[in-house]
Amino acid sequence: MASAANVSIATVSRVLRTPDAVREGTRDRVQAAIRSLGYVPSGNARALAGKRTGVVGLLLPGFDVVPDERPDLVTDGGVRVVDDRRHVTQPFSSNLYFDEVLRGAEVEAWQRGLALMVAAGRGSSRDVIVNDVAGRVDGLAVLAQTVPDDLLEHVARRIPVVVLADDRRSHGFDSVSVDNTAGMRTLASHVIGRLGIRSLAYVAGPIDSPDDMERSTGFRSALADHGVPASSVRVVHGDFGRARARELAASLLSGDVPRAVVCSNDQSALGVLDAAVALGLRVPEDVVVTGFDGIDAGRFSSPRLTTVHQPMGELGRAAVRAIVDRLDHREGPPRAVRLPVEVLLRESCPPAL
């Protein structure tokens, strides 16, 4: 590797660990050699004799936005008293989906006698994290859009890669996902067809999220099924987080209030519920609210959240199974697992109004 790039071993190490500390020209030359050779750094000399590590990796996004510090209000001895009121809006609350995926992956790995390495990505660039983890594990599961395709393709030359929440067979990766489109289409059809609601708003997620793209497709299909013009629906894009959805809903629910707000995930729906309460609106009497995911928080909200439940834990388990299957059968075309979903009608959007 070092000789291919005409640099020292120490320079290669710096490029892998702290790329910003290396001059751009040198860094580009080393990274080109890495891509050309298909090199993945090994933290445990896995390549020796072709043995496995007994470890699988899981890369999830978002953890690096969690704040490290909170403002002190009072300090007395070894105890801090903290004003924590404003931290209800921090992005950490958006990670409940990932908690369930992680729990499922842990269970499956444990039952198979494997260890699970979870990458949080705190304080490092994405390529450094991926390369570091890939060099320590037998296979890697990663959420769609978390890592650029070219970086995943590079890693997949050495170890199995499974993509969560998107069908990536066309890109050469095994994948595990859920039936987002059918789930959202069924739920939206209940709102429009069964409840007869035509005044709608839609809180979408990030525009580059495969999950959101499929759910938005399902929502538009339901509109078409029931003759509701898509142009009549106000659409806003959030970030799948509760705080941002609360901000968007404060404007969305002011003035001409839509009769229903359909959300692309549960955290966004909980943010809409927060805004509705703050504005004195009753749910579902004044506005119906729905989500998608089925996180526990939706079971304990007031009112309880109607949602499309996806098997988040099973996503994690299926990802580990896919890695193990690919380790045992390295040849063959990419495989995709599509898990079913279920619509859970609760008080925020009941079976009938």
Coordinates of C-alpha atoms in Angstrom, one line a residue, residues 63-71 80 87 90 122-123:
F63 CA -25.2 9.8 17.1
D64 CA -22.6 12.5 16.5
V65 CA -25.3 15.2 16.8
V66 CA -26.0 14.5 20.4
P67 CA -24.6 17.3 22.6
D68 CA -21.9 16.5 25.1
E69 CA -22.6 19.2 27.6
R70 CA -25.6 20.7 29.3
P71 CA -25.8 24.1 31.0
R80 CA -25.0 18.9 39.4
H87 CA -33.3 19.3 25.9
Q90 CA -32.5 17.6 21.1
R122 CA -18.5 10.5 16.7
G123 CA -15.9 13.0 15.8

